[in-house]
mmCIF file of C-alpha atoms in Angstrom:
data_model
loop_
_atom_site.group_PDB
_atom_site.id
_atom_site.type_symbol
_atom_site.label_atom_id
_atom_site.label_comp_id
_atom_site.label_asym_id
_atom_site.label_seq_id
_atom_site.Cartn_x
_atom_site.Cartn_y
_atom_site.Cartn_z
ATOM 1 C CA MET A 13 11.029 -37.915 51.494
ATOM 2 C CA PRO A 14 11.921 -37.476 55.188
ATOM 3 C CA ALA A 15 9.759 -34.965 57.042
ATOM 4 C CA GLU A 16 12.639 -32.625 57.866
ATOM 5 C CA ILE A 17 13.620 -32.312 54.187
ATOM 6 C CA ALA A 18 10.021 -31.540 53.290
ATOM 7 C CA VAL A 19 9.934 -28.753 55.902
ATOM 8 C CA ILE A 20 13.125 -27.046 54.736
ATOM 9 C CA LEU A 21 12.119 -27.311 51.083
ATOM 10 C CA LEU A 22 8.756 -25.781 51.916
ATOM 11 C CA LEU A 23 10.442 -22.828 53.600
ATOM 12 C CA THR A 24 12.874 -22.386 50.712
ATOM 13 C CA THR A 25 10.052 -22.574 48.178
ATOM 14 C CA ALA A 26 8.107 -19.907 50.066
ATOM 15 C CA VAL A 27 11.057 -17.523 49.977
ATOM 16 C CA ILE A 28 11.661 -18.203 46.279
ATOM 17 C CA ALA A 29 8.005 -17.677 45.460
ATOM 18 C CA SER A 30 7.790 -14.390 47.333
ATOM 19 C CA LEU A 31 10.919 -13.047 45.672
ATOM 20 C CA THR A 32 9.901 -14.177 42.209
ATOM 21 C CA THR A 33 6.428 -12.667 42.577
ATOM 22 C CA TRP A 34 7.906 -9.353 43.676
ATOM 23 C CA GLN A 35 10.288 -9.317 40.722
ATOM 24 C CA VAL A 36 7.576 -10.107 38.151
ATOM 25 C CA MET A 37 4.873 -7.808 39.521
ATOM 26 C CA SER A 38 7.065 -4.780 40.152
ATOM 27 C CA ARG A 39 9.591 -4.800 37.296
ATOM 28 C CA ARG A 40 7.389 -2.706 34.987
ATOM 29 C CA ASP A 41 6.410 -0.340 37.816
ATOM 30 C CA ARG A 42 10.050 0.188 38.768
ATOM 31 C CA ARG A 43 10.931 1.104 35.175
ATOM 32 C CA LEU A 44 8.071 3.617 35.061
ATOM 33 C CA VAL A 45 9.112 5.193 38.345
ATOM 34 C CA ALA A 46 12.730 5.490 37.200
ATOM 35 C CA ALA A 47 11.711 7.016 33.859
ATOM 36 C CA ALA A 48 9.426 9.574 35.476
ATOM 37 C CA ARG A 49 11.813 10.671 38.232
ATOM 38 C CA VAL A 50 13.368 14.113 37.791
ATOM 39 C CA THR A 51 16.577 14.936 39.602
ATOM 40 C CA ARG A 52 16.189 18.382 41.125
ATOM 41 C CA PRO A 53 18.961 20.811 42.062
ATOM 42 C CA VAL A 54 19.305 21.754 45.710
ATOM 43 C CA ALA A 55 19.566 25.243 47.148
ATOM 44 C CA ALA A 56 22.819 24.427 48.908
ATOM 45 C CA ALA A 57 26.227 25.451 47.567
ATOM 46 C CA ASP A 58 28.048 23.523 44.870
ATOM 47 C CA GLN A 59 29.435 20.095 45.726
ATOM 48 C CA ARG A 60 32.152 18.073 44.040
ATOM 49 C CA VAL A 61 30.904 14.621 43.105
ATOM 50 C CA ALA A 62 32.937 11.487 42.438
ATOM 51 C CA MET A 63 31.835 7.983 41.500
ATOM 52 C CA ILE A 64 33.795 4.783 42.080
ATOM 53 C CA ILE A 65 32.259 2.309 39.645
ATOM 54 C CA ASN A 66 32.692 -1.356 38.823
ATOM 55 C CA PRO A 67 32.693 -1.197 35.001
ATOM 56 C CA ILE A 68 31.683 -4.827 34.459
ATOM 57 C CA LYS A 69 28.251 -4.355 36.060
ATOM 58 C CA SER A 70 25.436 -4.452 33.525
ATOM 59 C CA GLN A 71 24.061 -1.039 34.512
ATOM 60 C CA ALA A 72 27.393 0.738 34.779
ATOM 61 C CA ASP A 73 26.922 2.839 31.631
ATOM 62 C CA SER A 74 23.414 3.851 32.667
ATOM 63 C CA ALA A 75 24.695 4.909 36.087
ATOM 64 C CA ARG A 76 27.310 7.161 34.485
ATOM 65 C CA THR A 77 24.732 8.786 32.223
ATOM 66 C CA ILE A 78 22.189 9.420 34.975
ATOM 67 C CA LEU A 79 24.805 10.847 37.339
ATOM 68 C CA GLY A 80 26.201 13.151 34.662
ATOM 69 C CA ALA A 81 22.721 14.482 33.889
ATOM 70 C CA ALA A 82 21.953 14.976 37.589
ATOM 71 C CA CYS A 83 25.104 17.043 38.136
ATOM 72 C CA GLU A 84 24.343 19.112 35.034
ATOM 73 C CA ILE A 85 20.791 19.831 36.247
ATOM 74 C CA ALA A 86 22.177 20.895 39.616
ATOM 75 C CA GLY A 87 24.673 23.236 37.942
ATOM 76 C CA TRP A 88 27.699 21.377 39.233
ATOM 77 C CA GLU A 89 30.892 20.326 37.511
ATOM 78 C CA PRO A 90 30.824 16.936 35.749
ATOM 79 C CA PRO A 91 31.424 14.110 38.228
ATOM 80 C CA LEU A 92 34.822 12.512 38.622
ATOM 81 C CA ILE A 93 34.664 8.879 37.502
ATOM 82 C CA PHE A 94 37.080 6.228 38.789
ATOM 83 C CA GLU A 95 36.818 2.615 37.610
ATOM 84 C CA THR A 96 37.650 -0.339 39.831
ATOM 85 C CA THR A 97 39.819 -3.248 38.703
ATOM 86 C CA VAL A 98 40.390 -6.769 39.967
ATOM 87 C CA GLU A 99 43.695 -5.653 41.490
ATOM 88 C CA SER A 100 42.271 -2.407 42.903
ATOM 89 C CA PRO A 101 38.597 -2.904 43.882
ATOM 90 C CA GLY A 102 37.839 0.609 45.121
ATOM 91 C CA HIS A 103 39.933 1.722 48.102
ATOM 92 C CA ARG A 104 42.680 3.468 46.105
ATOM 93 C CA GLN A 105 40.136 5.113 43.805
ATOM 94 C CA ALA A 106 38.207 6.476 46.780
ATOM 95 C CA GLN A 107 41.426 7.911 48.194
ATOM 96 C CA GLN A 108 42.042 9.627 44.846
ATOM 97 C CA ALA A 109 38.536 11.082 44.978
ATOM 98 C CA LEU A 110 39.239 12.512 48.434
ATOM 99 C CA GLU A 111 42.514 13.983 47.234
ATOM 100 C CA ALA A 112 40.601 15.641 44.369
ATOM 101 C CA GLY A 113 38.348 17.362 46.898
ATOM 102 C CA ALA A 114 35.171 15.292 46.523
ATOM 103 C CA ASP A 115 32.347 16.204 48.893
ATOM 104 C CA VAL A 116 30.447 12.992 48.159
ATOM 105 C CA VAL A 117 31.812 9.728 46.772
ATOM 106 C CA LEU A 118 29.346 7.323 45.184
ATOM 107 C CA ALA A 119 30.083 3.601 45.396
ATOM 108 C CA ALA A 120 28.544 2.072 42.266
ATOM 109 C CA GLY A 121 28.842 -1.705 42.311
ATOM 110 C CA GLY A 122 28.283 -4.658 44.594
ATOM 111 C CA ASP A 123 28.889 -5.077 48.301
ATOM 112 C CA GLY A 124 32.638 -5.511 47.747
ATOM 113 C CA THR A 125 32.918 -2.130 46.041
ATOM 114 C CA VAL A 126 30.887 -0.489 48.809
ATOM 115 C CA ARG A 127 33.112 -2.017 51.477
ATOM 116 C CA GLU A 128 36.330 -0.837 49.801
ATOM 117 C CA VAL A 129 35.048 2.701 49.293
ATOM 118 C CA ALA A 130 33.825 2.841 52.886
ATOM 119 C CA ARG A 131 37.235 1.777 54.139
ATOM 120 C CA ALA A 132 38.760 4.862 52.523
ATOM 121 C CA LEU A 133 36.001 7.237 53.630
ATOM 122 C CA ALA A 134 35.930 6.231 57.320
ATOM 123 C CA HIS A 135 36.622 9.333 59.444
ATOM 124 C CA ALA A 136 36.913 11.438 56.261
ATOM 125 C CA PRO A 137 34.936 14.660 55.678
ATOM 126 C CA ALA A 138 33.294 13.362 52.497
ATOM 127 C CA ALA A 139 30.012 11.455 52.545
ATOM 128 C CA MET A 140 29.375 8.145 50.792
ATOM 129 C CA GLY A 141 26.488 7.588 48.401
ATOM 130 C CA LEU A 142 25.300 4.171 47.245
ATOM 131 C CA ILE A 143 24.434 3.130 43.694
ATOM 132 C CA PRO A 144 23.519 -0.561 44.166
ATOM 133 C CA LEU A 145 24.558 -2.588 41.114
ATOM 134 C CA GLY A 146 25.281 -5.944 42.777
ATOM 135 C CA THR A 147 23.406 -9.085 43.787
ATOM 136 C CA GLY A 148 22.907 -8.538 47.506
ATOM 137 C CA ASN A 149 23.230 -4.751 47.924
ATOM 138 C CA LEU A 150 23.124 -5.391 51.657
ATOM 139 C CA LEU A 151 23.935 -1.940 53.025
ATOM 140 C CA ALA A 152 21.515 -0.230 50.633
ATOM 141 C CA ARG A 153 18.752 -2.587 51.783
ATOM 142 C CA ASN A 154 19.447 -1.880 55.426
ATOM 143 C CA LEU A 155 19.431 1.878 54.880
ATOM 144 C CA GLY A 156 16.146 1.760 52.986
ATOM 145 C CA LEU A 157 17.681 3.074 49.774
ATOM 146 C CA PRO A 158 15.954 2.485 46.428
ATOM 147 C CA LEU A 159 16.959 -0.704 44.623
ATOM 148 C CA ASN A 160 16.534 -1.284 40.879
ATOM 149 C CA ASP A 161 16.027 2.463 40.458
ATOM 150 C CA LEU A 162 19.233 4.164 39.327
ATOM 151 C CA ALA A 163 17.683 7.622 39.175
ATOM 152 C CA GLY A 164 16.342 7.215 42.706
ATOM 153 C CA SER A 165 19.710 6.020 43.979
ATOM 154 C CA VAL A 166 21.491 8.991 42.399
ATOM 155 C CA GLN A 167 18.891 11.363 43.870
ATOM 156 C CA ALA A 168 19.474 9.953 47.366
ATOM 157 C CA ALA A 169 23.263 10.038 46.998
ATOM 158 C CA LEU A 170 23.344 13.663 45.830
ATOM 159 C CA HIS A 171 20.467 15.218 47.766
ATOM 160 C CA GLY A 172 19.574 12.773 50.543
ATOM 161 C CA SER A 173 19.867 13.182 54.285
ATOM 162 C CA GLU A 174 23.194 12.344 55.880
ATOM 163 C CA ARG A 175 23.643 10.005 58.798
ATOM 164 C CA ARG A 176 26.650 8.523 60.558
ATOM 165 C CA ILE A 177 26.903 4.748 60.780
ATOM 166 C CA ASP A 178 29.236 2.227 62.388
ATOM 167 C CA MET A 179 31.742 -0.012 60.652
ATOM 168 C CA GLY A 180 33.040 -3.393 61.735
ATOM 169 C CA ARG A 181 36.808 -3.934 61.680
ATOM 170 C CA LEU A 182 38.566 -7.246 62.010
ATOM 171 C CA VAL A 183 41.872 -9.033 62.018
ATOM 172 C CA LEU A 184 42.152 -12.454 60.358
ATOM 173 C CA GLU A 185 45.024 -14.763 61.362
ATOM 174 C CA ASN A 186 45.935 -18.196 60.060
ATOM 175 C CA ALA A 187 48.277 -20.024 62.442
ATOM 176 C CA ARG A 188 48.994 -22.712 59.837
ATOM 177 C CA THR A 189 50.271 -20.341 57.152
ATOM 178 C CA GLY A 190 51.306 -17.366 59.264
ATOM 179 C CA ASP A 191 49.074 -15.081 57.196
ATOM 180 C CA ARG A 192 47.554 -12.028 58.863
ATOM 181 C CA SER A 193 45.245 -9.444 57.321
ATOM 182 C CA THR A 194 42.902 -6.640 58.325
ATOM 183 C CA SER A 195 39.599 -5.699 56.736
ATOM 184 C CA ASN A 196 36.230 -4.091 57.377
ATOM 185 C CA PHE A 197 32.540 -4.780 56.879
ATOM 186 C CA LEU A 198 29.338 -2.774 56.944
ATOM 187 C CA VAL A 199 26.593 -5.376 57.329
ATOM 188 C CA MET A 200 27.681 -8.850 58.387
ATOM 189 C CA GLY A 201 30.623 -11.225 58.484
ATOM 190 C CA GLY A 202 31.045 -14.773 59.652
ATOM 191 C CA ILE A 203 33.163 -17.873 60.054
ATOM 192 C CA GLY A 204 31.913 -21.369 59.265
ATOM 193 C CA LEU A 205 28.873 -22.503 57.324
ATOM 194 C CA ASP A 206 27.813 -19.053 56.076
ATOM 195 C CA ALA A 207 31.133 -18.676 54.254
ATOM 196 C CA GLU A 208 31.001 -22.271 53.030
ATOM 197 C CA VAL A 209 27.634 -21.564 51.405
ATOM 198 C CA ILE A 210 29.045 -18.538 49.592
ATOM 199 C CA ALA A 211 32.008 -20.598 48.381
ATOM 200 C CA ALA A 212 29.697 -23.367 47.143
ATOM 201 C CA THR A 213 27.295 -21.053 45.298
ATOM 202 C CA ARG A 214 27.410 -21.692 41.569
ATOM 203 C CA ASP A 215 28.432 -18.625 39.591
ATOM 204 C CA GLU A 216 26.209 -19.431 36.637
ATOM 205 C CA LEU A 217 23.177 -19.867 38.892
ATOM 206 C CA LYS A 218 24.012 -16.623 40.670
ATOM 207 C CA ARG A 219 24.088 -14.779 37.352
ATOM 208 C CA ARG A 220 20.683 -16.200 36.415
ATOM 209 C CA VAL A 221 18.719 -15.928 39.661
ATOM 210 C CA GLY A 222 20.804 -13.590 41.807
ATOM 211 C CA TRP A 223 20.494 -13.952 45.587
ATOM 212 C CA LEU A 224 18.384 -17.093 45.326
ATOM 213 C CA ALA A 225 21.477 -19.031 44.235
ATOM 214 C CA TYR A 226 22.696 -18.956 47.843
ATOM 215 C CA SER A 227 19.577 -20.852 48.941
ATOM 216 C CA GLU A 228 20.410 -23.722 46.618
ATOM 217 C CA ALA A 229 23.921 -24.000 48.030
ATOM 218 C CA GLY A 230 22.617 -23.675 51.579
ATOM 219 C CA VAL A 231 20.216 -26.594 51.208
ATOM 220 C CA ARG A 232 23.085 -28.767 49.949
ATOM 221 C CA LEU A 233 25.324 -27.921 52.901
ATOM 222 C CA LEU A 234 22.855 -27.819 55.804
ATOM 223 C CA PRO A 235 23.538 -31.334 57.123
ATOM 224 C CA GLY A 236 27.076 -31.520 58.408
ATOM 225 C CA PRO A 237 29.361 -31.687 61.436
ATOM 226 C CA ARG A 238 29.801 -28.851 63.899
ATOM 227 C CA ARG A 239 33.206 -27.302 64.591
ATOM 228 C CA ARG A 240 34.750 -26.612 67.970
ATOM 229 C CA MET A 241 35.208 -22.837 68.333
ATOM 230 C CA ARG A 242 36.453 -20.685 71.189
ATOM 231 C CA ILE A 243 34.332 -17.538 71.519
ATOM 232 C CA GLN A 244 35.198 -14.540 73.684
ATOM 233 C CA LEU A 245 33.031 -11.417 73.979
ATOM 234 C CA ASP A 246 34.568 -8.215 75.374
ATOM 235 C CA ASP A 247 36.377 -9.122 78.607
ATOM 236 C CA GLU A 248 34.160 -12.066 79.524
ATOM 237 C CA PRO A 249 35.684 -15.534 79.969
ATOM 238 C CA ALA A 250 35.982 -17.415 76.686
ATOM 239 C CA GLN A 251 33.539 -20.250 75.980
ATOM 240 C CA VAL A 252 34.328 -23.337 73.865
ATOM 241 C CA ARG A 253 31.361 -24.391 71.766
ATOM 242 C CA LYS A 254 30.529 -26.857 68.987
ATOM 243 C CA VAL A 255 28.864 -24.735 66.309
ATOM 244 C CA ARG A 256 28.217 -24.540 62.584
ATOM 245 C CA SER A 257 28.738 -20.812 62.221
ATOM 246 C CA VAL A 258 29.436 -17.628 64.174
ATOM 247 C CA LEU A 259 28.162 -14.389 62.652
ATOM 248 C CA PHE A 260 29.064 -10.849 63.688
ATOM 249 C CA ALA A 261 26.788 -8.127 62.400
ATOM 250 C CA ASN A 262 26.548 -4.378 62.177
ATOM 251 C CA THR A 263 22.953 -4.683 61.003
ATOM 252 C CA GLY A 264 20.839 -7.669 60.090
ATOM 253 C CA ARG A 265 18.315 -7.191 57.281
ATOM 254 C CA LEU A 266 18.630 -9.656 54.385
ATOM 255 C CA PRO A 267 16.958 -9.985 50.981
ATOM 256 C CA ALA A 268 13.324 -11.149 50.805
ATOM 257 C CA GLY A 269 12.493 -8.835 53.702
ATOM 258 C CA ILE A 270 14.049 -11.175 56.271
ATOM 259 C CA ASP A 271 15.085 -9.338 59.444
ATOM 260 C CA PHE A 272 17.727 -11.825 60.536
ATOM 261 C CA ILE A 273 18.773 -9.870 63.638
ATOM 262 C CA PRO A 274 15.860 -7.645 64.727
ATOM 263 C CA SER A 275 17.866 -5.970 67.510
ATOM 264 C CA ALA A 276 20.739 -4.891 65.250
ATOM 265 C CA ALA A 277 21.151 -1.185 64.490
ATOM 266 C CA VAL A 278 23.682 0.280 62.098
ATOM 267 C CA ASP A 279 24.553 3.186 64.398
ATOM 268 C CA ASP A 280 24.400 1.861 67.985
ATOM 269 C CA GLY A 281 28.138 1.297 68.517
ATOM 270 C CA MET A 282 27.613 -2.430 69.118
ATOM 271 C CA LEU A 283 28.167 -5.721 67.333
ATOM 272 C CA ASP A 284 25.427 -8.340 67.221
ATOM 273 C CA ILE A 285 26.824 -11.879 67.432
ATOM 274 C CA VAL A 286 24.805 -14.902 66.332
ATOM 275 C CA VAL A 287 25.914 -18.444 67.218
ATOM 276 C CA LEU A 288 24.323 -21.164 65.074
ATOM 277 C CA SER A 289 24.616 -24.788 66.193
ATOM 278 C CA PRO A 290 22.028 -27.009 64.407
ATOM 279 C CA ARG A 291 23.256 -30.491 63.459
ATOM 280 C CA THR A 292 20.405 -31.687 61.258
ATOM 281 C CA VAL A 293 18.121 -30.355 58.559
ATOM 282 C CA LEU A 294 15.295 -30.492 61.095
ATOM 283 C CA GLY A 295 17.302 -28.205 63.360
ATOM 284 C CA TRP A 296 17.893 -25.776 60.519
ATOM 285 C CA ALA A 297 14.172 -25.850 59.722
ATOM 286 C CA ALA A 298 13.461 -24.814 63.322
ATOM 287 C CA VAL A 299 15.962 -21.964 63.034
ATOM 288 C CA ALA A 300 14.461 -20.844 59.703
ATOM 289 C CA GLY A 301 10.974 -20.935 61.216
ATOM 290 C CA LYS A 302 12.060 -18.771 64.155
ATOM 291 C CA ILE A 303 13.663 -16.194 61.866
ATOM 292 C CA VAL A 304 10.881 -16.028 59.289
ATOM 293 C CA THR A 305 8.068 -15.864 61.882
ATOM 294 C CA ARG A 306 10.089 -13.631 64.254
ATOM 295 C CA ASN A 307 9.225 -15.967 67.127
ATOM 296 C CA ARG A 308 10.577 -14.472 70.352
ATOM 297 C CA ARG A 309 10.848 -17.788 72.197
ATOM 298 C CA ASP A 310 14.384 -18.934 72.991
ATOM 299 C CA LEU A 311 15.803 -21.640 70.738
ATOM 300 C CA PRO A 312 19.110 -23.177 71.886
ATOM 301 C CA LEU A 313 20.157 -23.759 68.270
ATOM 302 C CA ILE A 314 20.480 -20.006 67.618
ATOM 303 C CA GLU A 315 21.847 -17.623 70.241
ATOM 304 C CA TYR A 316 22.190 -13.864 70.134
ATOM 305 C CA ARG A 317 24.815 -11.803 71.953
ATOM 306 C CA ARG A 318 25.860 -8.152 71.870
ATOM 307 C CA ALA A 319 29.353 -6.823 72.454
ATOM 308 C CA ARG A 320 31.889 -4.287 71.305
ATOM 309 C CA LYS A 321 34.497 -6.937 70.582
ATOM 310 C CA VAL A 322 34.415 -10.641 69.716
ATOM 311 C CA THR A 323 37.240 -13.097 69.117
ATOM 312 C CA VAL A 324 36.593 -16.509 67.542
ATOM 313 C CA SER A 325 39.346 -19.132 67.401
ATOM 314 C CA THR A 326 39.454 -22.583 65.789
ATOM 315 C CA GLU A 327 42.021 -25.369 65.676
ATOM 316 C CA ASP A 328 41.802 -25.816 61.916
ATOM 317 C CA PRO A 329 41.678 -22.981 59.361
ATOM 318 C CA THR A 330 38.024 -22.184 58.717
ATOM 319 C CA ILE A 331 36.618 -20.211 55.820
ATOM 320 C CA THR A 332 35.358 -16.648 56.471
ATOM 321 C CA GLN A 333 33.249 -14.037 54.672
ATOM 322 C CA LEU A 334 32.489 -10.325 54.909
ATOM 323 C CA ASP A 335 29.350 -8.766 53.421
ATOM 324 C CA GLY A 336 28.950 -11.794 51.170
ATOM 325 C CA ASP A 337 32.542 -11.878 49.863
ATOM 326 C CA LEU A 338 34.983 -14.646 50.770
ATOM 327 C CA THR A 339 37.955 -13.480 52.840
ATOM 328 C CA GLY A 340 40.024 -16.642 53.203
ATOM 329 C CA ALA A 341 40.554 -19.248 55.897
ATOM 330 C CA ALA A 342 41.521 -18.265 59.435
ATOM 331 C CA THR A 343 42.190 -19.826 62.808
ATOM 332 C CA SER A 344 41.455 -16.565 64.629
ATOM 333 C CA VAL A 345 39.060 -13.717 63.879
ATOM 334 C CA SER A 346 39.082 -10.612 66.092
ATOM 335 C CA VAL A 347 36.263 -8.162 65.431
ATOM 336 C CA THR A 348 35.670 -4.670 66.837
ATOM 337 C CA VAL A 349 33.254 -1.849 66.033
ATOM 338 C CA ASP A 350 34.255 1.641 64.849
ATOM 339 C CA PRO A 351 31.276 3.763 65.964
ATOM 340 C CA HIS A 352 29.815 6.539 63.767
ATOM 341 C CA CYS A 353 32.905 6.612 61.566
ATOM 342 C CA LEU A 354 31.161 6.878 58.194
ATOM 343 C CA ARG A 355 28.890 9.561 56.752
ATOM 344 C CA VAL A 356 26.286 8.056 54.413
ATOM 345 C CA ARG A 357 23.605 9.690 52.294
ATOM 346 C CA ALA A 358 20.208 8.065 52.851
ATOM 347 C CA ALA A 359 16.924 8.700 51.090
ATOM 348 C CA ASP A 360 15.008 9.868 54.161
ATOM 349 C CA PRO A 361 15.730 10.216 57.867
ATOM 350 C CA GLN A 362 14.987 7.061 59.850
ATOM 351 C CA PRO A 363 11.943 7.352 62.143
ATOM 352 C CA PRO A 364 12.608 7.366 65.905
ATOM 353 C CA GLY A 365 12.834 3.850 67.251
ATOM 354 C CA GLY A 366 13.148 2.323 63.781
ATOM 355 C CA ALA A 367 15.416 -0.537 62.818
ATOM 356 C CA GLY A 368 18.233 1.808 61.957
ATOM 357 C CA SER A 369 17.732 4.425 64.637
ATOM 358 C CA THR A 370 20.464 5.505 66.991
ATOM 359 C CA SER A 371 20.144 4.100 70.448
ATOM 360 C CA ALA A 372 22.312 4.374 73.501
ATOM 361 C CA ALA A 373 24.397 1.319 74.167
ATOM 362 C CA SER A 374 24.213 0.267 77.794
ATOM 363 C CA PRO A 375 25.885 -2.597 79.672
ATOM 364 C CA ALA A 376 22.612 -4.510 79.710
ATOM 365 C CA ARG A 377 22.472 -4.548 75.903
ATOM 366 C CA SER A 378 25.787 -6.396 75.702
ATOM 367 C CA ARG A 379 24.158 -9.452 77.222
ATOM 368 C CA LEU A 380 22.054 -12.120 75.575
ATOM 369 C CA ARG A 381 18.563 -10.969 74.750
ATOM 370 C CA ARG A 382 15.791 -11.772 77.243
ATOM 371 C CA ARG A 383 18.315 -11.603 80.087
ATOM 372 C CA PRO A 384 20.095 -14.977 80.175
ATOM 373 C CA ARG A 385 22.870 -15.612 82.630
ATOM 374 C CA ALA A 386 25.696 -13.119 82.184
ATOM 375 C CA GLY A 387 29.026 -14.289 80.873
ATOM 376 C CA SER A 388 27.963 -17.672 79.554
ATOM 377 C CA PHE A 389 26.544 -19.294 76.476
ATOM 378 C CA ARG A 390 24.043 -22.044 77.074
#
């Protein structure tokens, strides 16, 4: 076995082992915590509650029951329940909830449901609550919300502290087909290898092991050619690079406790851009080592930038993803940030200076970390 394959397998095995241990050791404790939790009414006035729920999720019925009981304990009207469908994954239902006068709209499902509900609630007076029922539950993880604890999630959504967060908005264009579409994301999107991994992930494996299924697909696709991409940040001159993937993030915490982009904050009015350019498995092992160990030394194979706008163009249509969902092939992706546009209920206020804390965006923060030359990738 070549040395580089041994290194990447070792890293993958370590992540799998840590996740599996956490699942086995804490499953019983999580059930006990959920069973013992009591949803308490608040002293504030009545609020109208709505839930947008993906009915095919295994815990959908339990989520309905717990929410109904919580509203009854609080002395509120029964919650409005809207189910998503394949044709209508949450945006229209969230609009209906707003029209019905909802003060808080709970997104109960995976990251796709959360994204669609958030799209409707941006700049609206209602707050969004999160009931994570999916595989990744990326926004819930980044906000520190309880996972695998429905009662805790409902408690946070109904009685938690509110905060305003940013949302990423983008335009996808395909010069070959003439297609053009707009969308949004809350955690992270990308063009290139990251989307290819999602497309190659086996559904059956994903159902059995959840997030770990992406690791299996990633190992299969790591070796491969780089693509020529044109990258422009804000009003800087565009740079043409050979890369495997370009990521644009609102925040950067992933499953297994991996802080992929330590500088990213969900409410700083900035995008964090990551350019990945390894060519070999050994290169990917070096990138994985830097991320897992949080090594602050520069590594040319992974570069970090900050901006309020990024445009990535390719000659050939290249697959894209948003918050873990495939969004089609594009030859141009234009991404901007919509600052503080969404009110979200979180379990507890973030501590000052924490990963999700608000910080003032300054011109210096739009440059590469550790002060590289302005206006140029290496």
